[in-house]
Amino acid sequence: MSSDPLALGLAGSGAAKHKARRANRKARVGRPGWVTYAILGFVLVLSAYPLYYSFLLGSSDATTIARTPVPSLIPQGNFGTNVARVISADIHFWKAVANSAIIAVITSLSVVFFSTLAGYSFSKLRFRGRGPLLVFVVATMAVPTQLSIVPMFIVMSKLGWTGKLEAVIVPGMVTAFGVFWMTQYLETALPFELVEAARVDGCSMIRTFWHVALPAARPAAAMLGLFTFIGSWTAFFWPFIVLGSSNPSLPVAIQLLQASYFKDYSLILAGVTIAALPLIVVFMFAGRQLVAGVMAGAVKG
Amino acid sequence: MSVTISLPPKGAAPDAPDPKRIAFRQKLGRWDVQLSPYLYISPFFILFAVVGLFPLAYTFWVSVHQWNLIGGQGKFLGLDNYTYVIGQPQFWTGLRNTFSIFLLSGVTQTLTALLLAAVLDQNIRAKTFWRMGVLLPYVVAPVAVGVIFSKMFADQSGLINALLDKVGLGPIAWHAEVIPSHIAIATMVNFRWTGYITLIFLAAMQAIPREVYEAALLDGASRARQFFSVTVPMLRPTIIFVVITNTIGGLQIFDEPRVFDQTGQGGSDRQWMTITMYIYELGWGPQKNFGRAAAVSWLLFLIIIAVGILNFLITKRIASDGPKQPKVVPASTAASTPTSASAASTPADAVTSATASAPRARRGVGSASEGAPS
C-alpha cells in the first residue's frame, strides 16, 4: 500500500488513507457479509465485557455477588460507596495513584528524550561502529531482563533505594525498543538537508538536535511516550518486589486489596475499575494512535 | 551525505581575531562533531550495562554462593544451589505449569490472532472502530485482568461455571485442578494479548500485494486455500517474530498466576505456580535464599534460550510448509530486504526486518514469489 507503514501510521495523513482505501476497493469489490460483522461484534463483546463486569460487581455488594453469579447488566448504585471504601482501605490508595503517575510520567519523558537522542545519532550522524552498535541494540531486546531481579534487588538495597521510586524509574529510563523505534522513524522523517542547513548556520551538534531533530520526531515521540506510559502504568513484577506494600504503585495496591479483602469482591473490583479507568480514558482519546502504533511495528513487551 | 563531518564554519570569521582562540574553537567544534554521536547513544549503553548485562553475570555469581536476603553473601557453594533446586519437586511442578500455561496461551493466541486478522483484513466498514475494539484489553494491567478473571473463574458462584450450568455442563473446579487452572490463566493472557498480536498480523497481511490474491482467485483457490497457501506462508517472518517474543514473555509469566487467588502461592498443591513465582518464593518467601533464587533464574534463562531456538526452528518449518513450491518462500524472506525500495543502508536492517518493521521487508517477499500461483 504505502511505501512506509511507519510513516503512514504515524503521519496518518488523509491522503495516505484515501489511497489505501482506493487500492483496497479496486482489489476487493464489494463488502463482506453479515457473518464478518457478527464475528467482530462477538469479539468486541469479549474484549469489553470483562471490564464492564468489573464495574458491575464494583457497583454491587458482597451478598448480591454471592447470590447472583451472572450479574444483571444494569449496574447497581454502590459504586461510590465501594470506591470510598477502597480509598480508606489499608492500601495507601492516594500514594499509589501518585506513585504510579510519577513513575509513568518521568519514565515516558525520559524514554522519549534519550531514545530520540540515540535515534537521531543512529539515523543521521556518521560514526565508526554505527552499524554493529545498532545491531547490538536490537539484539538486547531479546534478553529476558526479568530474570535479573535477584542482583537488581541486591544493587537497589546497596544503594538504599528499596521502597523508593528511583528503583523503578531509573532502570526504565531508556529502552532498546525506544531507540530502535526512533531510529526507524527519523531515518525517513528527517531529511539530511535540514540537518545540513542547521550545521551551516552554525548550530552546534546539540542545538541541531534540539531545534531540528526533536521537532521532526514529534509524532513518533508522542506514540513512544504513550506506549511507555501504558507499560509503566501496568507493570507489576518489579515494583511489587522492590517497592513493597508501604510505598506501592497502583498494580501493587490492587494486589494488596485482593490479598486483604478477598471476601468482598465488590470492594476489590471497584478498586480494579478505578485503577483501570485512567488508561481507558487515554484509550478513548488516543486509541486510533495506539492502533496505528501497534500496526507500525510496536514490539510486545 | 556526510554533512556532519564538515567543520563548523565558525572559525572562518573574516576579521580574524586571536589565532589561538580560533584554534581552540575549531578544536572544540571538531570534538563536538566526533564525540557527540557517541555521547547521544551512550545513555542506552550505560543503562543496559548496569541493568541488563551486569545483573545477568551477577546472577550467576550469586547462584554459586550461600546468599541470603538478610545476611548477604556467604561462602562459595559451587553448584550446590543448582543441585538443591533440581532436587525439589516444586521446581519441576513449576516447570510443568509454566510450559503448560505457555503452550495453552501461545498456541491459541497465535491461531486466533491469525484468523481474526484475516477477518479484519477485509474491506469492512468502520475499520478503526473494530481495530480499537480488539486492542482495548491491552490497556488493562495484567494484575487487573488477573483479579477480574479469577472472580469470573471462581469455583463457587463464578460467572463461567454459572454459564456452563445453563448449557447443562457440570461445574469445573477452576482453582482446585491443574489443567482447568492453566486454562483459566491462559485465558487471561489471551484476553490481554490476542488483539495486539492480531493487529501485528493485520499490518503484515496488508503488506501482501493484492495481485497475489487475484492470481490465486483466477486459479480457483477458495478463501480457505488462499489463507493457507498465500497468507500464512507470506506472514512467516511475522509469525516467527511473534512466536519468539511470546516465548520470552510467556515463560516468565508471573502477574496473572500471582493474583489467581489471594494467597499468591500458586494453589494448595502448587497447581498453577510458575517458575518465576518459584523464584520469588525462594528469594522473598520464608527461605529468603537469594542463592537458590538466582540458580533458578539462570536455569530459566537457559531454558528460554533453548525453547526460543527450538521454536524458531519449528515455526520456520511449519510456516514454510505451504503446499505450493514450499522452497520458494523460505529463500525470499528476511534476506531479500535490500531488493525492496527501503533504504537498507546498514547491516542492522537485515536483523530488524525480521523483527519489528516486518512489513517493510515483505514487499520484497511479495515480488519475489509472485510467480508461484502459475
mmCIF file of C-alpha atoms in Angstrom, chain B:
data_model
loop_
_atom_site.group_PDB
_atom_site.id
_atom_site.type_symbol
_atom_site.label_atom_id
_atom_site.label_comp_id
_atom_site.label_asym_id
_atom_site.label_seq_id
_atom_site.Cartn_x
_atom_site.Cartn_y
_atom_site.Cartn_z
ATOM 1 C CA MET B 1 25.927 12.895 2.641
ATOM 2 C CA SER B 2 28.470 13.107 5.392
ATOM 3 C CA VAL B 3 27.382 16.548 6.343
ATOM 4 C CA THR B 4 28.315 16.246 9.899
ATOM 5 C CA ILE B 5 31.996 15.650 9.277
ATOM 6 C CA SER B 6 32.408 19.115 7.790
ATOM 7 C CA LEU B 7 33.829 21.636 10.182
ATOM 8 C CA PRO B 8 31.593 24.248 11.647
ATOM 9 C CA PRO B 9 32.159 27.473 9.766
ATOM 10 C CA LYS B 10 32.681 29.477 12.921
ATOM 11 C CA GLY B 11 36.483 29.580 12.632
ATOM 12 C CA ALA B 12 36.437 31.327 9.293
ATOM 13 C CA ALA B 13 35.416 34.687 10.675
ATOM 14 C CA PRO B 14 36.551 37.452 8.275
ATOM 15 C CA ASP B 15 38.223 39.811 10.729
ATOM 16 C CA ALA B 16 40.485 37.139 12.235
ATOM 17 C CA PRO B 17 40.708 37.989 15.912
ATOM 18 C CA ASP B 18 43.106 35.974 18.053
ATOM 19 C CA PRO B 19 44.597 32.970 16.233
ATOM 20 C CA LYS B 20 44.781 30.991 19.474
ATOM 21 C CA ARG B 21 41.108 31.423 20.083
ATOM 22 C CA ILE B 22 40.267 30.322 16.561
ATOM 23 C CA ALA B 23 42.302 27.194 17.022
ATOM 24 C CA PHE B 24 40.593 26.441 20.267
ATOM 25 C CA ARG B 25 37.152 26.968 18.842
ATOM 26 C CA GLN B 26 37.998 24.804 15.860
ATOM 27 C CA LYS B 27 39.154 22.054 18.147
ATOM 28 C CA LEU B 28 36.011 22.387 20.185
ATOM 29 C CA GLY B 29 33.926 22.123 17.046
ATOM 30 C CA ARG B 30 35.767 19.032 15.912
ATOM 31 C CA TRP B 31 35.305 17.383 19.279
ATOM 32 C CA ASP B 32 31.672 18.280 19.114
ATOM 33 C CA VAL B 33 31.340 16.555 15.747
ATOM 34 C CA GLN B 34 33.340 13.499 16.642
ATOM 35 C CA LEU B 35 32.149 12.821 20.145
ATOM 36 C CA SER B 36 28.503 13.858 20.029
ATOM 37 C CA PRO B 37 27.250 10.744 18.202
ATOM 38 C CA TYR B 38 28.720 8.545 20.907
ATOM 39 C CA LEU B 39 27.526 10.828 23.645
ATOM 40 C CA TYR B 40 23.953 10.649 22.343
ATOM 41 C CA ILE B 41 23.799 6.868 22.231
ATOM 42 C CA SER B 42 25.678 6.396 25.482
ATOM 43 C CA PRO B 43 22.690 6.590 27.879
ATOM 44 C CA PHE B 44 21.259 3.403 26.427
ATOM 45 C CA PHE B 45 24.519 1.503 26.561
ATOM 46 C CA ILE B 46 25.360 2.628 30.068
ATOM 47 C CA LEU B 47 21.930 1.724 31.344
ATOM 48 C CA PHE B 48 21.938 -1.613 29.559
ATOM 49 C CA ALA B 49 25.336 -2.436 31.012
ATOM 50 C CA VAL B 50 24.112 -1.588 34.503
ATOM 51 C CA VAL B 51 20.623 -3.119 34.493
ATOM 52 C CA GLY B 52 20.960 -5.734 31.738
ATOM 53 C CA LEU B 53 24.411 -7.180 31.259
ATOM 54 C CA PHE B 54 25.880 -6.832 34.725
ATOM 55 C CA PRO B 55 22.898 -8.376 36.563
ATOM 56 C CA LEU B 56 22.982 -11.374 34.253
ATOM 57 C CA ALA B 57 26.580 -12.099 35.172
ATOM 58 C CA TYR B 58 25.981 -11.188 38.775
ATOM 59 C CA THR B 59 23.033 -13.598 38.923
ATOM 60 C CA PHE B 60 25.476 -16.379 38.154
ATOM 61 C CA TRP B 61 27.877 -15.123 40.836
ATOM 62 C CA VAL B 62 25.089 -15.087 43.419
ATOM 63 C CA SER B 63 23.893 -18.514 42.356
ATOM 64 C CA VAL B 64 27.175 -20.211 43.281
ATOM 65 C CA HIS B 65 27.217 -18.694 46.770
ATOM 66 C CA GLN B 66 25.372 -19.003 50.009
ATOM 67 C CA TRP B 67 23.426 -15.753 49.876
ATOM 68 C CA ASN B 68 20.527 -14.571 51.985
ATOM 69 C CA LEU B 69 18.180 -11.605 51.846
ATOM 70 C CA ILE B 70 19.249 -10.574 55.335
ATOM 71 C CA GLY B 71 22.810 -11.870 55.728
ATOM 72 C CA GLY B 72 24.113 -11.117 52.254
ATOM 73 C CA GLN B 73 26.955 -13.001 50.656
ATOM 74 C CA GLY B 74 28.171 -16.158 52.379
ATOM 75 C CA LYS B 75 30.580 -18.898 51.434
ATOM 76 C CA PHE B 76 31.196 -20.319 47.984
ATOM 77 C CA LEU B 77 28.967 -23.305 47.286
ATOM 78 C CA GLY B 78 29.817 -24.323 43.757
ATOM 79 C CA LEU B 79 26.793 -25.885 42.134
ATOM 80 C CA ASP B 80 25.089 -26.819 45.412
ATOM 81 C CA ASN B 81 22.261 -24.349 44.874
ATOM 82 C CA TYR B 82 21.603 -25.872 41.470
ATOM 83 C CA THR B 83 21.554 -29.432 42.758
ATOM 84 C CA TYR B 84 19.281 -28.341 45.600
ATOM 85 C CA VAL B 85 16.640 -26.735 43.389
ATOM 86 C CA ILE B 86 16.777 -29.506 40.798
ATOM 87 C CA GLY B 87 16.101 -31.943 43.636
ATOM 88 C CA GLN B 88 12.981 -30.043 44.689
ATOM 89 C CA PRO B 89 9.667 -31.393 43.352
ATOM 90 C CA GLN B 90 8.351 -27.826 43.368
ATOM 91 C CA PHE B 91 10.882 -26.828 40.733
ATOM 92 C CA TRP B 92 9.558 -29.489 38.384
ATOM 93 C CA THR B 93 5.955 -28.634 39.200
ATOM 94 C CA GLY B 94 6.725 -25.016 38.394
ATOM 95 C CA LEU B 95 8.365 -26.004 35.140
ATOM 96 C CA ARG B 96 5.402 -28.159 34.160
ATOM 97 C CA ASN B 97 2.920 -25.379 34.968
ATOM 98 C CA THR B 98 4.932 -22.748 33.127
ATOM 99 C CA PHE B 99 5.116 -24.833 29.965
ATOM 100 C CA SER B 100 1.508 -25.897 30.150
ATOM 101 C CA ILE B 101 0.274 -22.311 30.527
ATOM 102 C CA PHE B 102 2.687 -21.101 27.878
ATOM 103 C CA LEU B 103 1.551 -23.683 25.335
ATOM 104 C CA LEU B 104 -2.133 -23.183 26.092
ATOM 105 C CA SER B 105 -1.894 -19.425 25.715
ATOM 106 C CA GLY B 106 0.732 -19.213 22.978
ATOM 107 C CA VAL B 107 -0.895 -21.622 20.545
ATOM 108 C CA THR B 108 -4.483 -20.411 20.912
ATOM 109 C CA GLN B 109 -3.353 -16.801 20.860
ATOM 110 C CA THR B 110 -1.358 -17.117 17.645
ATOM 111 C CA LEU B 111 -4.045 -19.111 15.824
ATOM 112 C CA THR B 112 -6.914 -16.880 16.976
ATOM 113 C CA ALA B 113 -4.959 -13.789 16.056
ATOM 114 C CA LEU B 114 -4.239 -15.131 12.569
ATOM 115 C CA LEU B 115 -7.905 -15.876 11.914
ATOM 116 C CA LEU B 116 -9.071 -12.610 13.427
ATOM 117 C CA ALA B 117 -6.547 -10.677 11.372
ATOM 118 C CA ALA B 118 -7.886 -12.372 8.248
ATOM 119 C CA VAL B 119 -11.393 -11.249 9.225
ATOM 120 C CA LEU B 120 -10.202 -7.681 9.769
ATOM 121 C CA ASP B 121 -8.229 -7.750 6.519
ATOM 122 C CA GLN B 122 -11.428 -7.446 4.519
ATOM 123 C CA ASN B 123 -12.992 -4.336 3.158
ATOM 124 C CA ILE B 124 -15.064 -3.738 6.277
ATOM 125 C CA ARG B 125 -16.901 -0.628 7.375
ATOM 126 C CA ALA B 126 -15.641 1.374 10.368
ATOM 127 C CA LYS B 127 -12.214 -0.265 10.251
ATOM 128 C CA THR B 128 -10.661 1.801 13.008
ATOM 129 C CA PHE B 129 -13.548 1.125 15.346
ATOM 130 C CA TRP B 130 -13.166 -2.662 15.081
ATOM 131 C CA ARG B 131 -9.413 -2.439 15.368
ATOM 132 C CA MET B 132 -9.720 -0.364 18.520
ATOM 133 C CA GLY B 133 -12.193 -2.924 19.778
ATOM 134 C CA VAL B 134 -9.668 -5.748 19.644
ATOM 135 C CA LEU B 135 -6.921 -3.612 21.179
ATOM 136 C CA LEU B 136 -8.934 -2.415 24.177
ATOM 137 C CA PRO B 137 -7.824 -5.175 26.616
ATOM 138 C CA TYR B 138 -4.188 -4.214 26.052
ATOM 139 C CA VAL B 139 -4.539 -1.086 28.213
ATOM 140 C CA VAL B 140 -5.742 -3.082 31.208
ATOM 141 C CA ALA B 141 -2.975 -4.074 33.613
ATOM 142 C CA PRO B 142 -2.257 -7.820 33.817
ATOM 143 C CA VAL B 143 -2.925 -7.668 37.556
ATOM 144 C CA ALA B 144 -6.349 -6.153 36.956
ATOM 145 C CA VAL B 145 -7.101 -8.749 34.288
ATOM 146 C CA GLY B 146 -5.977 -11.453 36.711
ATOM 147 C CA VAL B 147 -8.220 -10.227 39.511
ATOM 148 C CA ILE B 148 -11.249 -9.858 37.252
ATOM 149 C CA PHE B 149 -10.827 -13.297 35.706
ATOM 150 C CA SER B 150 -10.066 -15.007 38.982
ATOM 151 C CA LYS B 151 -13.544 -13.923 40.060
ATOM 152 C CA MET B 152 -15.119 -14.976 36.755
ATOM 153 C CA PHE B 153 -13.463 -18.375 37.096
ATOM 154 C CA ALA B 154 -14.405 -18.759 40.761
ATOM 155 C CA ASP B 155 -15.180 -22.356 41.672
ATOM 156 C CA GLN B 156 -18.338 -21.352 43.528
ATOM 157 C CA SER B 157 -20.723 -18.678 42.261
ATOM 158 C CA GLY B 158 -18.430 -17.760 39.419
ATOM 159 C CA LEU B 159 -19.696 -16.421 36.111
ATOM 160 C CA ILE B 160 -18.145 -19.115 33.915
ATOM 161 C CA ASN B 161 -19.478 -22.001 35.991
ATOM 162 C CA ALA B 162 -22.917 -20.398 36.080
ATOM 163 C CA LEU B 163 -22.916 -20.138 32.285
ATOM 164 C CA LEU B 164 -21.705 -23.720 31.963
ATOM 165 C CA ASP B 165 -24.538 -24.752 34.237
ATOM 166 C CA LYS B 166 -27.048 -23.043 31.951
ATOM 167 C CA VAL B 167 -25.945 -25.129 28.985
ATOM 168 C CA GLY B 168 -26.086 -28.237 31.114
ATOM 169 C CA LEU B 169 -22.427 -28.776 31.862
ATOM 170 C CA GLY B 170 -21.193 -29.555 35.320
ATOM 171 C CA PRO B 171 -19.182 -27.026 37.288
ATOM 172 C CA ILE B 172 -15.413 -27.128 36.764
ATOM 173 C CA ALA B 173 -13.013 -26.735 39.680
ATOM 174 C CA TRP B 174 -11.022 -23.953 38.029
ATOM 175 C CA HIS B 175 -8.869 -23.317 41.070
ATOM 176 C CA ALA B 176 -8.596 -26.783 42.550
ATOM 177 C CA GLU B 177 -7.496 -28.730 39.498
ATOM 178 C CA VAL B 178 -4.348 -28.471 37.442
ATOM 179 C CA ILE B 179 -5.416 -28.211 33.819
ATOM 180 C CA PRO B 180 -8.519 -26.065 34.453
ATOM 181 C CA SER B 181 -6.416 -23.562 36.389
ATOM 182 C CA HIS B 182 -3.960 -23.434 33.498
ATOM 183 C CA ILE B 183 -6.790 -22.858 31.062
ATOM 184 C CA ALA B 184 -8.121 -20.019 33.207
ATOM 185 C CA ILE B 185 -4.707 -18.341 33.392
ATOM 186 C CA ALA B 186 -4.101 -18.857 29.674
ATOM 187 C CA THR B 187 -7.462 -17.167 29.076
ATOM 188 C CA MET B 188 -6.256 -14.086 30.967
ATOM 189 C CA VAL B 189 -3.109 -13.915 28.877
ATOM 190 C CA ASN B 190 -5.076 -14.391 25.690
ATOM 191 C CA PHE B 191 -7.573 -11.723 26.689
ATOM 192 C CA ARG B 192 -4.851 -9.128 27.013
ATOM 193 C CA TRP B 193 -2.618 -10.061 24.063
ATOM 194 C CA THR B 194 -4.702 -11.584 21.263
ATOM 195 C CA GLY B 195 -5.880 -8.232 19.940
ATOM 196 C CA TYR B 196 -2.395 -6.798 19.981
ATOM 197 C CA ILE B 197 -0.989 -9.722 18.006
ATOM 198 C CA THR B 198 -3.955 -9.577 15.660
ATOM 199 C CA LEU B 199 -3.002 -6.033 14.706
ATOM 200 C CA ILE B 200 0.615 -7.050 14.106
ATOM 201 C CA PHE B 201 -0.591 -9.817 11.781
ATOM 202 C CA LEU B 202 -3.071 -7.469 10.159
ATOM 203 C CA ALA B 203 -0.322 -4.974 9.353
ATOM 204 C CA ALA B 204 1.705 -7.762 7.791
ATOM 205 C CA MET B 205 -1.292 -9.034 5.799
ATOM 206 C CA GLN B 206 -1.963 -5.614 4.368
ATOM 207 C CA ALA B 207 1.571 -5.517 3.046
ATOM 208 C CA ILE B 208 0.885 -8.566 0.886
ATOM 209 C CA PRO B 209 0.292 -7.320 -2.652
ATOM 210 C CA ARG B 210 -3.333 -7.776 -3.668
ATOM 211 C CA GLU B 211 -2.272 -9.106 -7.071
ATOM 212 C CA VAL B 212 -1.157 -12.319 -5.423
ATOM 213 C CA TYR B 213 -4.696 -12.901 -4.201
ATOM 214 C CA GLU B 214 -6.119 -12.030 -7.595
ATOM 215 C CA ALA B 215 -3.849 -14.579 -9.182
ATOM 216 C CA ALA B 216 -4.878 -17.179 -6.628
ATOM 217 C CA LEU B 217 -8.529 -16.331 -7.285
ATOM 218 C CA LEU B 218 -8.053 -16.795 -11.028
ATOM 219 C CA ASP B 219 -6.587 -20.199 -10.303
ATOM 220 C CA GLY B 220 -9.771 -21.063 -8.478
ATOM 221 C CA ALA B 221 -8.348 -21.074 -4.964
ATOM 222 C CA SER B 222 -11.021 -20.959 -2.293
ATOM 223 C CA ARG B 223 -10.920 -18.499 0.608
ATOM 224 C CA ALA B 224 -9.516 -21.151 2.904
ATOM 225 C CA ARG B 225 -6.961 -22.186 0.320
ATOM 226 C CA GLN B 226 -5.903 -18.551 -0.145
ATOM 227 C CA PHE B 227 -5.443 -18.217 3.585
ATOM 228 C CA PHE B 228 -3.278 -21.297 3.945
ATOM 229 C CA SER B 229 -1.385 -21.111 0.663
ATOM 230 C CA VAL B 230 -0.840 -17.389 0.328
ATOM 231 C CA THR B 231 -1.395 -15.543 3.588
ATOM 232 C CA VAL B 232 0.267 -17.857 6.077
ATOM 233 C CA PRO B 233 3.466 -18.527 4.087
ATOM 234 C CA MET B 234 3.857 -14.821 3.419
ATOM 235 C CA LEU B 235 3.471 -13.944 7.079
ATOM 236 C CA ARG B 236 6.324 -16.221 8.029
ATOM 237 C CA PRO B 237 8.771 -13.598 9.367
ATOM 238 C CA THR B 238 5.993 -12.006 11.415
ATOM 239 C CA ILE B 239 4.828 -15.333 12.787
ATOM 240 C CA ILE B 240 8.384 -16.212 13.781
ATOM 241 C CA PHE B 241 8.742 -12.827 15.445
ATOM 242 C CA VAL B 242 5.512 -13.226 17.394
ATOM 243 C CA VAL B 243 6.358 -16.757 18.486
ATOM 244 C CA ILE B 244 9.808 -15.729 19.699
ATOM 245 C CA THR B 245 8.566 -12.730 21.705
ATOM 246 C CA ASN B 246 5.771 -14.921 23.028
ATOM 247 C CA THR B 247 8.335 -17.415 24.248
ATOM 248 C CA ILE B 248 10.459 -14.831 26.004
ATOM 249 C CA GLY B 249 7.469 -13.269 27.711
ATOM 250 C CA GLY B 250 5.355 -16.366 28.242
ATOM 251 C CA LEU B 251 7.959 -18.396 30.080
ATOM 252 C CA GLN B 252 8.455 -15.564 32.580
ATOM 253 C CA ILE B 253 4.755 -15.288 33.417
ATOM 254 C CA PHE B 254 4.101 -14.027 36.933
ATOM 255 C CA ASP B 255 1.396 -11.360 37.255
ATOM 256 C CA GLU B 256 -1.693 -13.351 36.261
ATOM 257 C CA PRO B 257 -0.987 -16.544 38.239
ATOM 258 C CA ARG B 258 0.145 -14.444 41.208
ATOM 259 C CA VAL B 259 -3.332 -12.946 41.583
ATOM 260 C CA PHE B 260 -5.308 -16.028 40.563
ATOM 261 C CA ASP B 261 -6.031 -16.401 44.275
ATOM 262 C CA GLN B 262 -5.439 -14.105 47.212
ATOM 263 C CA THR B 263 -2.519 -16.013 48.740
ATOM 264 C CA GLY B 264 -0.309 -15.968 45.678
ATOM 265 C CA GLN B 265 1.189 -19.371 46.408
ATOM 266 C CA GLY B 266 0.027 -20.906 43.165
ATOM 267 C CA GLY B 267 -2.599 -23.073 44.789
ATOM 268 C CA SER B 268 -2.611 -25.510 47.680
ATOM 269 C CA ASP B 269 -0.844 -28.171 45.608
ATOM 270 C CA ARG B 270 1.034 -25.595 43.524
ATOM 271 C CA GLN B 271 -1.336 -26.360 40.675
ATOM 272 C CA TRP B 272 -0.519 -23.113 38.897
ATOM 273 C CA MET B 273 2.758 -21.993 40.472
ATOM 274 C CA THR B 274 5.075 -20.876 37.670
ATOM 275 C CA ILE B 275 8.870 -20.808 37.667
ATOM 276 C CA THR B 276 9.023 -17.052 38.181
ATOM 277 C CA MET B 277 6.691 -17.428 41.171
ATOM 278 C CA TYR B 278 9.061 -20.076 42.478
ATOM 279 C CA ILE B 279 11.992 -17.669 42.101
ATOM 280 C CA TYR B 280 10.057 -15.103 44.091
ATOM 281 C CA GLU B 281 9.194 -17.620 46.764
ATOM 282 C CA LEU B 282 12.776 -18.798 47.162
ATOM 283 C CA GLY B 283 14.178 -15.281 47.372
ATOM 284 C CA TRP B 284 11.460 -13.374 49.207
ATOM 285 C CA GLY B 285 9.381 -16.145 50.771
ATOM 286 C CA PRO B 286 10.147 -17.892 54.070
ATOM 287 C CA GLN B 287 13.565 -19.141 52.889
ATOM 288 C CA LYS B 288 14.873 -15.715 51.821
ATOM 289 C CA ASN B 289 17.557 -17.545 49.899
ATOM 290 C CA PHE B 290 18.953 -15.436 47.057
ATOM 291 C CA GLY B 291 21.496 -18.056 46.028
ATOM 292 C CA ARG B 292 18.780 -20.571 45.196
ATOM 293 C CA ALA B 293 16.552 -17.943 43.580
ATOM 294 C CA ALA B 294 19.463 -16.921 41.360
ATOM 295 C CA ALA B 295 20.127 -20.536 40.448
ATOM 296 C CA VAL B 296 16.541 -20.967 39.258
ATOM 297 C CA SER B 297 16.814 -17.661 37.354
ATOM 298 C CA TRP B 298 19.817 -18.965 35.450
ATOM 299 C CA LEU B 299 18.132 -22.266 34.726
ATOM 300 C CA LEU B 300 15.106 -20.431 33.394
ATOM 301 C CA PHE B 301 17.354 -18.205 31.296
ATOM 302 C CA LEU B 302 18.933 -21.262 29.668
ATOM 303 C CA ILE B 303 15.505 -22.845 29.158
ATOM 304 C CA ILE B 304 14.194 -19.702 27.490
ATOM 305 C CA ILE B 305 17.117 -19.629 25.096
ATOM 306 C CA ALA B 306 16.719 -23.329 24.289
ATOM 307 C CA VAL B 307 12.970 -23.053 23.743
ATOM 308 C CA GLY B 308 13.423 -19.878 21.727
ATOM 309 C CA ILE B 309 15.784 -21.651 19.331
ATOM 310 C CA LEU B 310 13.529 -24.703 19.157
ATOM 311 C CA ASN B 311 10.507 -22.521 18.444
ATOM 312 C CA PHE B 312 12.377 -20.686 15.756
ATOM 313 C CA LEU B 313 13.185 -23.942 14.000
ATOM 314 C CA ILE B 314 9.653 -25.329 14.354
ATOM 315 C CA THR B 315 7.981 -22.141 13.178
ATOM 316 C CA LYS B 316 10.322 -21.977 10.230
ATOM 317 C CA ARG B 317 9.262 -25.482 9.254
ATOM 318 C CA ILE B 318 5.540 -25.041 9.725
ATOM 319 C CA ALA B 319 5.265 -21.677 8.074
ATOM 320 C CA SER B 320 7.260 -22.761 5.061
ATOM 321 C CA ASP B 321 5.187 -25.893 4.536
ATOM 322 C CA GLY B 322 2.972 -24.119 2.045
ATOM 323 C CA PRO B 323 1.639 -26.673 -0.446
ATOM 324 C CA LYS B 324 2.806 -24.770 -3.495
ATOM 325 C CA GLN B 325 6.525 -24.584 -4.100
ATOM 326 C CA PRO B 326 7.499 -24.541 -0.474
ATOM 327 C CA LYS B 327 11.110 -23.890 -1.381
ATOM 328 C CA VAL B 328 10.458 -20.537 -2.997
ATOM 329 C CA VAL B 329 9.170 -18.892 0.123
ATOM 330 C CA PRO B 330 11.994 -19.624 2.532
ATOM 331 C CA ALA B 331 14.562 -18.364 0.063
ATOM 332 C CA SER B 332 12.949 -14.981 -0.198
ATOM 333 C CA THR B 333 12.238 -13.772 3.296
ATOM 334 C CA ALA B 334 14.287 -11.545 5.526
ATOM 335 C CA ALA B 335 17.310 -11.769 3.303
ATOM 336 C CA SER B 336 15.514 -10.074 0.455
ATOM 337 C CA THR B 337 15.153 -6.755 2.237
ATOM 338 C CA PRO B 338 17.622 -4.849 0.107
ATOM 339 C CA THR B 339 15.671 -5.626 -3.048
ATOM 340 C CA SER B 340 12.767 -3.508 -1.939
ATOM 341 C CA ALA B 341 12.615 0.237 -2.042
ATOM 342 C CA SER B 342 13.568 0.533 1.590
ATOM 343 C CA ALA B 343 16.993 2.014 2.083
ATOM 344 C CA ALA B 344 18.803 -0.913 3.624
ATOM 345 C CA SER B 345 21.907 1.040 4.311
ATOM 346 C CA THR B 346 23.055 -0.754 7.417
ATOM 347 C CA PRO B 347 23.522 -4.379 8.347
ATOM 348 C CA ALA B 348 21.085 -3.688 11.136
ATOM 349 C CA ASP B 349 18.259 -3.596 8.650
ATOM 350 C CA ALA B 350 18.735 -7.262 7.951
ATOM 351 C CA VAL B 351 18.139 -8.016 11.592
ATOM 352 C CA THR B 352 15.403 -5.504 12.096
ATOM 353 C CA SER B 353 13.432 -6.581 9.084
ATOM 354 C CA ALA B 354 12.915 -9.895 10.800
ATOM 355 C CA THR B 355 11.586 -8.135 13.845
ATOM 356 C CA ALA B 356 9.591 -5.007 14.212
ATOM 357 C CA SER B 357 9.360 -3.432 10.819
ATOM 358 C CA ALA B 358 8.457 -6.649 9.140
ATOM 359 C CA PRO B 359 6.038 -5.095 6.638
ATOM 360 C CA ARG B 360 8.914 -3.265 5.043
ATOM 361 C CA ALA B 361 10.680 -6.461 4.212
ATOM 362 C CA ARG B 362 7.618 -8.202 2.994
ATOM 363 C CA ARG B 363 7.275 -6.048 -0.059
ATOM 364 C CA GLY B 364 10.374 -7.757 -1.288
ATOM 365 C CA VAL B 365 8.936 -11.129 -0.455
ATOM 366 C CA GLY B 366 5.820 -10.479 -2.406
ATOM 367 C CA SER B 367 7.544 -9.505 -5.589
ATOM 368 C CA ALA B 368 9.971 -12.380 -5.341
ATOM 369 C CA SER B 369 7.360 -15.106 -5.162
ATOM 370 C CA GLU B 370 4.767 -13.644 -7.448
ATOM 371 C CA GLY B 371 5.217 -16.369 -9.985
ATOM 372 C CA ALA B 372 4.084 -19.031 -7.587
ATOM 373 C CA PRO B 373 0.395 -19.433 -8.489
ATOM 374 C CA SER B 374 1.003 -20.229 -12.151
#
